[in-house]
């Protein structure tokens, strides 16, 4: 996986590196006051599932942020339109609220969500009477991502977004203008917004990417994102 200057590294599933997930308005009523740190980026899936099941809203929101892109990607693989993808997402997260305390392996909640979203897609297609499409991972192509690869990509995207949010404001603004904005901002705009000379943008970008990499490696030290230039 590469991290290029235009942030166009998008998987066949449609999960982008820095595109934030859309909010999923499933309400989880808190039965107790959440404690600080429950939904940190370092929390394990099993920890988040347990705390969400105990009523920790922050832990629930962390799960949604971590895997919303994955759930939507499953809908995209079934060639659903945006309206249907939203419906599948809502149903998938609703199913999770109903089964939070019953997951056999909470650490693999990503796979549970993938499987549930896939079933919801197939059920929706069956109800509509459409001809089921061939999924990307069912196609005869050795390059197609398997579920675990898709799940891993979604998790890495989540942690990359969190690392970006932890950058100092000057670096975050620079990288957002160059890597997140589509199309990237011209150098003249970057110079004005960041109050730096055009000639210093390249070196500043390199330093900011190095800082981003260090923050990201705190969570994913074995990342397969090799090119941060």
mmCIF file with all atom_site columns, C-alpha atoms in Angstrom:
data_model
loop_
_atom_site.group_PDB
_atom_site.id
_atom_site.type_symbol
_atom_site.label_atom_id
_atom_site.label_alt_id
_atom_site.label_comp_id
_atom_site.label_asym_id
_atom_site.label_entity_id
_atom_site.label_seq_id
_atom_site.pdbx_PDB_ins_code
_atom_site.Cartn_x
_atom_site.Cartn_y
_atom_site.Cartn_z
_atom_site.occupancy
_atom_site.B_iso_or_equiv
_atom_site.pdbx_formal_charge
_atom_site.auth_seq_id
_atom_site.auth_comp_id
_atom_site.auth_asym_id
_atom_site.auth_atom_id
_atom_site.pdbx_PDB_model_num
ATOM 1   C CA . UNK A 1 1   ? 0.000   0.000   0.000   1.00 0.00 ? 1   UNK A CA 1
ATOM 2   C CA . UNK A 1 2   ? 1.336   3.436   -0.797  1.00 0.00 ? 2   UNK A CA 1
ATOM 3   C CA . UNK A 1 3   ? 0.630   6.813   0.707   1.00 0.00 ? 3   UNK A CA 1
ATOM 4   C CA . UNK A 1 4   ? 0.967   9.194   -2.202  1.00 0.00 ? 4   UNK A CA 1
ATOM 5   C CA . UNK A 1 5   ? 0.755   12.948  -2.494  1.00 0.00 ? 5   UNK A CA 1
ATOM 6   C CA . UNK A 1 6   ? -2.809  12.955  -3.781  1.00 0.00 ? 6   UNK A CA 1
ATOM 7   C CA . UNK A 1 7   ? -4.332  10.470  -1.317  1.00 0.00 ? 7   UNK A CA 1
ATOM 8   C CA . UNK A 1 8   ? -5.805  8.456   -4.163  1.00 0.00 ? 8   UNK A CA 1
ATOM 9   C CA . UNK A 1 9   ? -4.894  5.124   -2.592  1.00 0.00 ? 9   UNK A CA 1
ATOM 10  C CA . UNK A 1 10  ? -8.346  3.545   -2.602  1.00 0.00 ? 10  UNK A CA 1
ATOM 11  C CA . UNK A 1 11  ? -8.889  -0.175  -2.360  1.00 0.00 ? 11  UNK A CA 1
ATOM 12  C CA . UNK A 1 12  ? -11.148 -2.123  -4.670  1.00 0.00 ? 12  UNK A CA 1
ATOM 13  C CA . UNK A 1 13  ? -13.619 -2.100  -1.802  1.00 0.00 ? 13  UNK A CA 1
ATOM 14  C CA . UNK A 1 14  ? -13.869 1.668   -1.823  1.00 0.00 ? 14  UNK A CA 1
ATOM 15  C CA . UNK A 1 15  ? -12.281 2.157   1.598   1.00 0.00 ? 15  UNK A CA 1
ATOM 16  C CA . UNK A 1 16  ? -10.049 5.235   1.445   1.00 0.00 ? 16  UNK A CA 1
ATOM 17  C CA . UNK A 1 17  ? -7.101  5.943   3.699   1.00 0.00 ? 17  UNK A CA 1
ATOM 18  C CA . UNK A 1 18  ? -8.281  9.209   5.148   1.00 0.00 ? 18  UNK A CA 1
ATOM 19  C CA . UNK A 1 19  ? -11.939 9.478   4.235   1.00 0.00 ? 19  UNK A CA 1
ATOM 20  C CA . UNK A 1 20  ? -13.829 9.660   7.546   1.00 0.00 ? 20  UNK A CA 1
ATOM 21  C CA . UNK A 1 21  ? -16.713 7.240   8.026   1.00 0.00 ? 21  UNK A CA 1
ATOM 22  C CA . UNK A 1 22  ? -20.245 8.525   7.794   1.00 0.00 ? 22  UNK A CA 1
ATOM 23  C CA . UNK A 1 23  ? -22.037 8.688   11.154  1.00 0.00 ? 23  UNK A CA 1
ATOM 24  C CA . UNK A 1 24  ? -24.287 5.743   11.942  1.00 0.00 ? 24  UNK A CA 1
ATOM 25  C CA . UNK A 1 25  ? -27.235 7.038   14.001  1.00 0.00 ? 25  UNK A CA 1
ATOM 26  C CA . UNK A 1 26  ? -27.785 3.905   16.090  1.00 0.00 ? 26  UNK A CA 1
ATOM 27  C CA . UNK A 1 27  ? -28.511 4.954   19.649  1.00 0.00 ? 27  UNK A CA 1
ATOM 28  C CA . UNK A 1 28  ? -26.849 3.051   22.477  1.00 0.00 ? 28  UNK A CA 1
ATOM 29  C CA . UNK A 1 29  ? -28.270 4.268   25.771  1.00 0.00 ? 29  UNK A CA 1
ATOM 30  C CA . UNK A 1 30  ? -25.578 4.656   28.391  1.00 0.00 ? 30  UNK A CA 1
ATOM 31  C CA . UNK A 1 31  ? -26.238 2.843   31.649  1.00 0.00 ? 31  UNK A CA 1
ATOM 32  C CA . UNK A 1 32  ? -23.239 4.417   33.382  1.00 0.00 ? 32  UNK A CA 1
ATOM 33  C CA . UNK A 1 33  ? -20.881 7.333   32.978  1.00 0.00 ? 33  UNK A CA 1
ATOM 34  C CA . UNK A 1 34  ? -18.048 6.393   30.590  1.00 0.00 ? 34  UNK A CA 1
ATOM 35  C CA . UNK A 1 35  ? -14.553 6.659   32.042  1.00 0.00 ? 35  UNK A CA 1
ATOM 36  C CA . UNK A 1 36  ? -11.703 8.491   30.389  1.00 0.00 ? 36  UNK A CA 1
ATOM 37  C CA . UNK A 1 37  ? -9.694  6.385   27.950  1.00 0.00 ? 37  UNK A CA 1
ATOM 38  C CA . UNK A 1 38  ? -12.307 3.729   27.280  1.00 0.00 ? 38  UNK A CA 1
ATOM 39  C CA . UNK A 1 39  ? -12.444 4.472   23.587  1.00 0.00 ? 39  UNK A CA 1
ATOM 40  C CA . UNK A 1 40  ? -8.835  5.353   22.923  1.00 0.00 ? 40  UNK A CA 1
ATOM 41  C CA . UNK A 1 41  ? -7.151  4.357   19.691  1.00 0.00 ? 41  UNK A CA 1
ATOM 42  C CA . UNK A 1 42  ? -5.139  1.754   21.637  1.00 0.00 ? 42  UNK A CA 1
ATOM 43  C CA . UNK A 1 43  ? -8.201  -0.123  22.884  1.00 0.00 ? 43  UNK A CA 1
ATOM 44  C CA . UNK A 1 44  ? -8.622  -3.683  21.650  1.00 0.00 ? 44  UNK A CA 1
ATOM 45  C CA . UNK A 1 45  ? -11.784 -4.764  19.911  1.00 0.00 ? 45  UNK A CA 1
ATOM 46  C CA . UNK A 1 46  ? -12.654 -7.074  22.796  1.00 0.00 ? 46  UNK A CA 1
ATOM 47  C CA . UNK A 1 47  ? -12.265 -4.192  25.246  1.00 0.00 ? 47  UNK A CA 1
ATOM 48  C CA . UNK A 1 48  ? -14.453 -1.901  23.147  1.00 0.00 ? 48  UNK A CA 1
ATOM 49  C CA . UNK A 1 49  ? -17.145 -4.556  22.740  1.00 0.00 ? 49  UNK A CA 1
ATOM 50  C CA . UNK A 1 50  ? -17.237 -5.226  26.486  1.00 0.00 ? 50  UNK A CA 1
ATOM 51  C CA . UNK A 1 51  ? -17.416 -1.566  27.392  1.00 0.00 ? 51  UNK A CA 1
ATOM 52  C CA . UNK A 1 52  ? -20.021 -0.827  24.744  1.00 0.00 ? 52  UNK A CA 1
ATOM 53  C CA . UNK A 1 53  ? -22.091 -3.717  26.092  1.00 0.00 ? 53  UNK A CA 1
ATOM 54  C CA . UNK A 1 54  ? -21.777 -2.151  29.568  1.00 0.00 ? 54  UNK A CA 1
ATOM 55  C CA . UNK A 1 55  ? -23.223 1.086   28.223  1.00 0.00 ? 55  UNK A CA 1
ATOM 56  C CA . UNK A 1 56  ? -20.068 3.068   27.379  1.00 0.00 ? 56  UNK A CA 1
ATOM 57  C CA . UNK A 1 57  ? -21.173 5.303   24.525  1.00 0.00 ? 57  UNK A CA 1
ATOM 58  C CA . UNK A 1 58  ? -17.612 6.375   23.686  1.00 0.00 ? 58  UNK A CA 1
ATOM 59  C CA . UNK A 1 59  ? -16.609 2.762   23.178  1.00 0.00 ? 59  UNK A CA 1
ATOM 60  C CA . UNK A 1 60  ? -19.598 2.251   20.866  1.00 0.00 ? 60  UNK A CA 1
ATOM 61  C CA . UNK A 1 61  ? -18.677 5.337   18.849  1.00 0.00 ? 61  UNK A CA 1
ATOM 62  C CA . UNK A 1 62  ? -15.109 4.046   18.558  1.00 0.00 ? 62  UNK A CA 1
ATOM 63  C CA . UNK A 1 63  ? -16.355 0.744   17.136  1.00 0.00 ? 63  UNK A CA 1
ATOM 64  C CA . UNK A 1 64  ? -18.523 2.597   14.622  1.00 0.00 ? 64  UNK A CA 1
ATOM 65  C CA . UNK A 1 65  ? -15.656 4.861   13.589  1.00 0.00 ? 65  UNK A CA 1
ATOM 66  C CA . UNK A 1 66  ? -13.305 1.895   13.269  1.00 0.00 ? 66  UNK A CA 1
ATOM 67  C CA . UNK A 1 67  ? -15.555 -0.211  11.045  1.00 0.00 ? 67  UNK A CA 1
ATOM 68  C CA . UNK A 1 68  ? -18.121 2.057   9.367   1.00 0.00 ? 68  UNK A CA 1
ATOM 69  C CA . UNK A 1 69  ? -16.013 2.140   6.208   1.00 0.00 ? 69  UNK A CA 1
ATOM 70  C CA . UNK A 1 70  ? -15.800 -1.648  6.180   1.00 0.00 ? 70  UNK A CA 1
ATOM 71  C CA . UNK A 1 71  ? -19.574 -2.071  6.386   1.00 0.00 ? 71  UNK A CA 1
ATOM 72  C CA . UNK A 1 72  ? -20.107 0.405   3.563   1.00 0.00 ? 72  UNK A CA 1
ATOM 73  C CA . UNK A 1 73  ? -17.435 -1.317  1.477   1.00 0.00 ? 73  UNK A CA 1
ATOM 74  C CA . UNK A 1 74  ? -19.381 -4.592  1.671   1.00 0.00 ? 74  UNK A CA 1
ATOM 75  C CA . UNK A 1 75  ? -22.403 -2.805  0.237   1.00 0.00 ? 75  UNK A CA 1
ATOM 76  C CA . UNK A 1 76  ? -20.251 -1.348  -2.535  1.00 0.00 ? 76  UNK A CA 1
ATOM 77  C CA . UNK A 1 77  ? -19.000 -4.842  -3.373  1.00 0.00 ? 77  UNK A CA 1
ATOM 78  C CA . UNK A 1 78  ? -22.600 -5.879  -3.913  1.00 0.00 ? 78  UNK A CA 1
ATOM 79  C CA . UNK A 1 79  ? -23.037 -2.906  -6.247  1.00 0.00 ? 79  UNK A CA 1
ATOM 80  C CA . UNK A 1 80  ? -25.718 -1.318  -4.092  1.00 0.00 ? 80  UNK A CA 1
ATOM 81  C CA . UNK A 1 81  ? -26.624 2.332   -4.503  1.00 0.00 ? 81  UNK A CA 1
ATOM 82  C CA . UNK A 1 82  ? -26.055 4.849   -1.718  1.00 0.00 ? 82  UNK A CA 1
ATOM 83  C CA . UNK A 1 83  ? -29.586 4.511   -0.333  1.00 0.00 ? 83  UNK A CA 1
ATOM 84  C CA . UNK A 1 84  ? -29.295 0.720   -0.085  1.00 0.00 ? 84  UNK A CA 1
ATOM 85  C CA . UNK A 1 85  ? -25.806 0.918   1.403   1.00 0.00 ? 85  UNK A CA 1
ATOM 86  C CA . UNK A 1 86  ? -27.177 3.206   4.118   1.00 0.00 ? 86  UNK A CA 1
ATOM 87  C CA . UNK A 1 87  ? -29.976 0.722   4.813   1.00 0.00 ? 87  UNK A CA 1
ATOM 88  C CA . UNK A 1 88  ? -27.512 -2.168  5.054   1.00 0.00 ? 88  UNK A CA 1
ATOM 89  C CA . UNK A 1 89  ? -25.284 -0.128  7.362   1.00 0.00 ? 89  UNK A CA 1
ATOM 90  C CA . UNK A 1 90  ? -28.158 0.724   9.689   1.00 0.00 ? 90  UNK A CA 1
ATOM 91  C CA . UNK A 1 91  ? -29.296 -2.894  9.879   1.00 0.00 ? 91  UNK A CA 1
ATOM 92  C CA . UNK A 1 92  ? -25.766 -4.203  10.419  1.00 0.00 ? 92  UNK A CA 1
ATOM 93  C CA . UNK A 1 93  ? -25.089 -1.866  13.340  1.00 0.00 ? 93  UNK A CA 1
ATOM 94  C CA . UNK A 1 94  ? -28.518 -2.608  14.776  1.00 0.00 ? 94  UNK A CA 1
ATOM 95  C CA . UNK A 1 95  ? -27.667 -6.329  14.684  1.00 0.00 ? 95  UNK A CA 1
ATOM 96  C CA . UNK A 1 96  ? -24.463 -5.600  16.571  1.00 0.00 ? 96  UNK A CA 1
ATOM 97  C CA . UNK A 1 97  ? -26.335 -3.767  19.337  1.00 0.00 ? 97  UNK A CA 1
ATOM 98  C CA . UNK A 1 98  ? -28.522 -6.864  19.662  1.00 0.00 ? 98  UNK A CA 1
ATOM 99  C CA . UNK A 1 99  ? -25.563 -9.252  19.873  1.00 0.00 ? 99  UNK A CA 1
ATOM 100 C CA . UNK A 1 100 ? -22.886 -7.280  21.731  1.00 0.00 ? 100 UNK A CA 1
ATOM 101 C CA . UNK A 1 101 ? -22.980 -9.609  24.721  1.00 0.00 ? 101 UNK A CA 1
ATOM 102 C CA . UNK A 1 102 ? -23.155 -12.781 22.641  1.00 0.00 ? 102 UNK A CA 1
ATOM 103 C CA . UNK A 1 103 ? -20.137 -12.538 20.328  1.00 0.00 ? 103 UNK A CA 1
ATOM 104 C CA . UNK A 1 104 ? -18.081 -15.727 20.437  1.00 0.00 ? 104 UNK A CA 1
ATOM 105 C CA . UNK A 1 105 ? -14.837 -13.867 19.719  1.00 0.00 ? 105 UNK A CA 1
ATOM 106 C CA . UNK A 1 106 ? -15.218 -10.100 20.412  1.00 0.00 ? 106 UNK A CA 1
ATOM 107 C CA . UNK A 1 107 ? -11.694 -9.408  19.164  1.00 0.00 ? 107 UNK A CA 1
ATOM 108 C CA . UNK A 1 108 ? -12.881 -10.415 15.680  1.00 0.00 ? 108 UNK A CA 1
ATOM 109 C CA . UNK A 1 109 ? -15.865 -8.083  15.680  1.00 0.00 ? 109 UNK A CA 1
ATOM 110 C CA . UNK A 1 110 ? -14.653 -6.776  12.306  1.00 0.00 ? 110 UNK A CA 1
ATOM 111 C CA . UNK A 1 111 ? -15.209 -10.179 10.737  1.00 0.00 ? 111 UNK A CA 1
ATOM 112 C CA . UNK A 1 112 ? -18.604 -10.425 12.447  1.00 0.00 ? 112 UNK A CA 1
ATOM 113 C CA . UNK A 1 113 ? -19.591 -7.079  10.944  1.00 0.00 ? 113 UNK A CA 1
ATOM 114 C CA . UNK A 1 114 ? -18.312 -8.126  7.522   1.00 0.00 ? 114 UNK A CA 1
ATOM 115 C CA . UNK A 1 115 ? -20.317 -11.348 7.595   1.00 0.00 ? 115 UNK A CA 1
ATOM 116 C CA . UNK A 1 116 ? -23.454 -9.644  8.903   1.00 0.00 ? 116 UNK A CA 1
ATOM 117 C CA . UNK A 1 117 ? -23.261 -6.851  6.321   1.00 0.00 ? 117 UNK A CA 1
ATOM 118 C CA . UNK A 1 118 ? -22.812 -9.444  3.576   1.00 0.00 ? 118 UNK A CA 1
ATOM 119 C CA . UNK A 1 119 ? -25.932 -11.295 4.707   1.00 0.00 ? 119 UNK A CA 1
ATOM 120 C CA . UNK A 1 120 ? -27.911 -8.061  4.892   1.00 0.00 ? 120 UNK A CA 1
ATOM 121 C CA . UNK A 1 121 ? -26.828 -7.188  1.348   1.00 0.00 ? 121 UNK A CA 1
ATOM 122 C CA . UNK A 1 122 ? -27.913 -10.579 0.066   1.00 0.00 ? 122 UNK A CA 1
ATOM 123 C CA . UNK A 1 123 ? -31.222 -10.331 1.910   1.00 0.00 ? 123 UNK A CA 1
ATOM 124 C CA . UNK A 1 124 ? -31.883 -6.882  0.458   1.00 0.00 ? 124 UNK A CA 1
ATOM 125 C CA . UNK A 1 125 ? -31.104 -8.091  -3.059  1.00 0.00 ? 125 UNK A CA 1
ATOM 126 C CA . UNK A 1 126 ? -33.384 -11.088 -2.590  1.00 0.00 ? 126 UNK A CA 1
ATOM 127 C CA . UNK A 1 127 ? -36.246 -8.912  -1.331  1.00 0.00 ? 127 UNK A CA 1
ATOM 128 C CA . UNK A 1 128 ? -35.889 -6.582  -4.292  1.00 0.00 ? 128 UNK A CA 1
ATOM 129 C CA . UNK A 1 129 ? -35.947 -9.433  -6.798  1.00 0.00 ? 129 UNK A CA 1
ATOM 130 C CA . UNK A 1 130 ? -32.730 -8.318  -8.447  1.00 0.00 ? 130 UNK A CA 1
ATOM 131 C CA . UNK A 1 131 ? -30.165 -10.630 -9.985  1.00 0.00 ? 131 UNK A CA 1
ATOM 132 C CA . UNK A 1 132 ? -27.389 -11.019 -7.391  1.00 0.00 ? 132 UNK A CA 1
ATOM 133 C CA . UNK A 1 133 ? -24.145 -9.449  -8.663  1.00 0.00 ? 133 UNK A CA 1
ATOM 134 C CA . UNK A 1 134 ? -20.769 -11.141 -8.526  1.00 0.00 ? 134 UNK A CA 1
ATOM 135 C CA . UNK A 1 135 ? -18.865 -9.798  -5.536  1.00 0.00 ? 135 UNK A CA 1
ATOM 136 C CA . UNK A 1 136 ? -15.312 -8.634  -5.907  1.00 0.00 ? 136 UNK A CA 1
ATOM 137 C CA . UNK A 1 137 ? -14.069 -11.402 -3.624  1.00 0.00 ? 137 UNK A CA 1
ATOM 138 C CA . UNK A 1 138 ? -16.048 -14.008 -5.581  1.00 0.00 ? 138 UNK A CA 1
ATOM 139 C CA . UNK A 1 139 ? -14.546 -12.961 -8.899  1.00 0.00 ? 139 UNK A CA 1
ATOM 140 C CA . UNK A 1 140 ? -11.848 -15.173 -10.466 1.00 0.00 ? 140 UNK A CA 1
ATOM 141 C CA . UNK A 1 141 ? -9.042  -12.728 -9.751  1.00 0.00 ? 141 UNK A CA 1
ATOM 142 C CA . UNK A 1 142 ? -5.997  -13.374 -7.598  1.00 0.00 ? 142 UNK A CA 1
ATOM 143 C CA . UNK A 1 143 ? -5.813  -9.636  -6.883  1.00 0.00 ? 143 UNK A CA 1
ATOM 144 C CA . UNK A 1 144 ? -9.200  -9.528  -5.134  1.00 0.00 ? 144 UNK A CA 1
ATOM 145 C CA . UNK A 1 145 ? -8.989  -8.697  -1.418  1.00 0.00 ? 145 UNK A CA 1
ATOM 146 C CA . UNK A 1 146 ? -10.191 -11.339 0.988   1.00 0.00 ? 146 UNK A CA 1
ATOM 147 C CA . UNK A 1 147 ? -12.304 -10.437 4.044   1.00 0.00 ? 147 UNK A CA 1
ATOM 148 C CA . UNK A 1 148 ? -9.361  -10.328 6.471   1.00 0.00 ? 148 UNK A CA 1
ATOM 149 C CA . UNK A 1 149 ? -7.447  -8.023  4.113   1.00 0.00 ? 149 UNK A CA 1
ATOM 150 C CA . UNK A 1 150 ? -10.443 -5.732  3.775   1.00 0.00 ? 150 UNK A CA 1
ATOM 151 C CA . UNK A 1 151 ? -10.917 -5.666  7.546   1.00 0.00 ? 151 UNK A CA 1
ATOM 152 C CA . UNK A 1 152 ? -7.236  -4.901  8.099   1.00 0.00 ? 152 UNK A CA 1
ATOM 153 C CA . UNK A 1 153 ? -7.380  -2.064  5.591   1.00 0.00 ? 153 UNK A CA 1
ATOM 154 C CA . UNK A 1 154 ? -10.370 -0.523  7.389   1.00 0.00 ? 154 UNK A CA 1
ATOM 155 C CA . UNK A 1 155 ? -8.562  -0.761  10.743  1.00 0.00 ? 155 UNK A CA 1
ATOM 156 C CA . UNK A 1 156 ? -5.412  0.846   9.358   1.00 0.00 ? 156 UNK A CA 1
ATOM 157 C CA . UNK A 1 157 ? -7.468  3.631   7.774   1.00 0.00 ? 157 UNK A CA 1
ATOM 158 C CA . UNK A 1 158 ? -9.095  4.310   11.129  1.00 0.00 ? 158 UNK A CA 1
ATOM 159 C CA . UNK A 1 159 ? -5.783  4.553   12.964  1.00 0.00 ? 159 UNK A CA 1
ATOM 160 C CA . UNK A 1 160 ? -4.296  6.719   10.235  1.00 0.00 ? 160 UNK A CA 1
ATOM 161 C CA . UNK A 1 161 ? -7.163  9.191   10.625  1.00 0.00 ? 161 UNK A CA 1
ATOM 162 C CA . UNK A 1 162 ? -6.584  9.234   14.387  1.00 0.00 ? 162 UNK A CA 1
ATOM 163 C CA . UNK A 1 163 ? -2.855  9.812   13.912  1.00 0.00 ? 163 UNK A CA 1
ATOM 164 C CA . UNK A 1 164 ? -3.616  12.713  11.577  1.00 0.00 ? 164 UNK A CA 1
ATOM 165 C CA . UNK A 1 165 ? -5.914  14.233  14.212  1.00 0.00 ? 165 UNK A CA 1
ATOM 166 C CA . UNK A 1 166 ? -3.070  14.105  16.762  1.00 0.00 ? 166 UNK A CA 1
ATOM 167 C CA . UNK A 1 167 ? -0.690  16.173  14.646  1.00 0.00 ? 167 UNK A CA 1
ATOM 168 C CA . UNK A 1 168 ? 0.014   19.800  15.581  1.00 0.00 ? 168 UNK A CA 1
ATOM 169 C CA . UNK A 1 169 ? -2.448  22.080  13.842  1.00 0.00 ? 169 UNK A CA 1
ATOM 170 C CA . UNK A 1 170 ? 0.119   23.468  11.372  1.00 0.00 ? 170 UNK A CA 1
ATOM 171 C CA . UNK A 1 171 ? 1.098   19.986  10.144  1.00 0.00 ? 171 UNK A CA 1
ATOM 172 C CA . UNK A 1 172 ? -2.477  18.751  10.102  1.00 0.00 ? 172 UNK A CA 1
ATOM 173 C CA . UNK A 1 173 ? -3.610  21.700  7.988   1.00 0.00 ? 173 UNK A CA 1
ATOM 174 C CA . UNK A 1 174 ? -0.740  21.235  5.540   1.00 0.00 ? 174 UNK A CA 1
ATOM 175 C CA . UNK A 1 175 ? -1.361  17.515  5.058   1.00 0.00 ? 175 UNK A CA 1
ATOM 176 C CA . UNK A 1 176 ? -5.111  17.948  4.787   1.00 0.00 ? 176 UNK A CA 1
ATOM 177 C CA . UNK A 1 177 ? -4.631  20.528  2.028   1.00 0.00 ? 177 UNK A CA 1
ATOM 178 C CA . UNK A 1 178 ? -2.150  18.320  0.178   1.00 0.00 ? 178 UNK A CA 1
ATOM 179 C CA . UNK A 1 179 ? -3.405  14.787  0.861   1.00 0.00 ? 179 UNK A CA 1
ATOM 180 C CA . UNK A 1 180 ? -7.035  14.879  1.930   1.00 0.00 ? 180 UNK A CA 1
ATOM 181 C CA . UNK A 1 181 ? -8.543  17.698  -0.103  1.00 0.00 ? 181 UNK A CA 1
ATOM 182 C CA . UNK A 1 182 ? -9.710  16.579  -3.535  1.00 0.00 ? 182 UNK A CA 1
ATOM 183 C CA . UNK A 1 183 ? -8.219  17.964  -5.675  1.00 0.00 ? 183 UNK A CA 1
ATOM 184 C CA . UNK A 1 184 ? -5.169  18.964  -3.624  1.00 0.00 ? 184 UNK A CA 1
ATOM 185 C CA . UNK A 1 185 ? -4.830  22.681  -2.966  1.00 0.00 ? 185 UNK A CA 1
ATOM 186 C CA . UNK A 1 186 ? -2.378  24.585  -5.181  1.00 0.00 ? 186 UNK A CA 1
ATOM 187 C CA . UNK A 1 187 ? 0.884   25.630  -3.592  1.00 0.00 ? 187 UNK A CA 1
ATOM 188 C CA . UNK A 1 188 ? -0.168  29.288  -3.587  1.00 0.00 ? 188 UNK A CA 1
ATOM 189 C CA . UNK A 1 189 ? -3.202  28.472  -1.447  1.00 0.00 ? 189 UNK A CA 1
ATOM 190 C CA . UNK A 1 190 ? -1.149  26.239  0.852   1.00 0.00 ? 190 UNK A CA 1
ATOM 191 C CA . UNK A 1 191 ? 1.394   29.037  1.259   1.00 0.00 ? 191 UNK A CA 1
ATOM 192 C CA . UNK A 1 192 ? -1.325  31.492  2.224   1.00 0.00 ? 192 UNK A CA 1
ATOM 193 C CA . UNK A 1 193 ? -3.292  29.154  4.510   1.00 0.00 ? 193 UNK A CA 1
ATOM 194 C CA . UNK A 1 194 ? -0.206  27.876  6.324   1.00 0.00 ? 194 UNK A CA 1
ATOM 195 C CA . UNK A 1 195 ? 1.629   31.205  6.275   1.00 0.00 ? 195 UNK A CA 1
ATOM 196 C CA . UNK A 1 196 ? 4.814   29.691  4.816   1.00 0.00 ? 196 UNK A CA 1
ATOM 197 C CA . UNK A 1 197 ? 6.856   30.374  1.703   1.00 0.00 ? 197 UNK A CA 1
ATOM 198 C CA . UNK A 1 198 ? 6.115   28.237  -1.350  1.00 0.00 ? 198 UNK A CA 1
ATOM 199 C CA . UNK A 1 199 ? 9.699   26.999  -1.389  1.00 0.00 ? 199 UNK A CA 1
ATOM 200 C CA . UNK A 1 200 ? 9.378   25.546  2.114   1.00 0.00 ? 200 UNK A CA 1
ATOM 201 C CA . UNK A 1 201 ? 6.228   23.498  1.425   1.00 0.00 ? 201 UNK A CA 1
ATOM 202 C CA . UNK A 1 202 ? 8.084   20.410  0.209   1.00 0.00 ? 202 UNK A CA 1
ATOM 203 C CA . UNK A 1 203 ? 10.465  20.137  3.192   1.00 0.00 ? 203 UNK A CA 1
ATOM 204 C CA . UNK A 1 204 ? 7.643   20.968  5.626   1.00 0.00 ? 204 UNK A CA 1
ATOM 205 C CA . UNK A 1 205 ? 5.487   18.233  4.058   1.00 0.00 ? 205 UNK A CA 1
ATOM 206 C CA . UNK A 1 206 ? 8.293   15.707  4.462   1.00 0.00 ? 206 UNK A CA 1
ATOM 207 C CA . UNK A 1 207 ? 8.722   16.542  8.156   1.00 0.00 ? 207 UNK A CA 1
ATOM 208 C CA . UNK A 1 208 ? 4.977   16.406  8.772   1.00 0.00 ? 208 UNK A CA 1
ATOM 209 C CA . UNK A 1 209 ? 4.691   13.013  7.078   1.00 0.00 ? 209 UNK A CA 1
ATOM 210 C CA . UNK A 1 210 ? 7.544   11.717  9.234   1.00 0.00 ? 210 UNK A CA 1
ATOM 211 C CA . UNK A 1 211 ? 5.705   12.929  12.338  1.00 0.00 ? 211 UNK A CA 1
ATOM 212 C CA . UNK A 1 212 ? 2.486   11.301  11.107  1.00 0.00 ? 212 UNK A CA 1
ATOM 213 C CA . UNK A 1 213 ? 4.342   8.047   10.541  1.00 0.00 ? 213 UNK A CA 1
ATOM 214 C CA . UNK A 1 214 ? 5.696   8.049   14.098  1.00 0.00 ? 214 UNK A CA 1
ATOM 215 C CA . UNK A 1 215 ? 2.219   8.600   15.540  1.00 0.00 ? 215 UNK A CA 1
ATOM 216 C CA . UNK A 1 216 ? 0.778   5.883   13.340  1.00 0.00 ? 216 UNK A CA 1
ATOM 217 C CA . UNK A 1 217 ? 3.517   3.396   14.247  1.00 0.00 ? 217 UNK A CA 1
ATOM 218 C CA . UNK A 1 218 ? 2.621   3.739   17.914  1.00 0.00 ? 218 UNK A CA 1
ATOM 219 C CA . UNK A 1 219 ? -0.531  1.795   17.072  1.00 0.00 ? 219 UNK A CA 1
ATOM 220 C CA . UNK A 1 220 ? 0.467   -0.129  13.925  1.00 0.00 ? 220 UNK A CA 1
ATOM 221 C CA . UNK A 1 221 ? 4.249   -0.709  14.141  1.00 0.00 ? 221 UNK A CA 1
ATOM 222 C CA . UNK A 1 222 ? 4.041   -3.477  11.531  1.00 0.00 ? 222 UNK A CA 1
ATOM 223 C CA . UNK A 1 223 ? 2.079   -1.409  9.011   1.00 0.00 ? 223 UNK A CA 1
ATOM 224 C CA . UNK A 1 224 ? 2.355   -2.317  5.349   1.00 0.00 ? 224 UNK A CA 1
ATOM 225 C CA . UNK A 1 225 ? 2.188   1.383   4.384   1.00 0.00 ? 225 UNK A CA 1
ATOM 226 C CA . UNK A 1 226 ? 5.710   1.610   3.047   1.00 0.00 ? 226 UNK A CA 1
ATOM 227 C CA . UNK A 1 227 ? 5.853   4.845   1.076   1.00 0.00 ? 227 UNK A CA 1
ATOM 228 C CA . UNK A 1 228 ? 5.317   7.990   3.137   1.00 0.00 ? 228 UNK A CA 1
ATOM 229 C CA . UNK A 1 229 ? 7.284   10.262  0.844   1.00 0.00 ? 229 UNK A CA 1
#
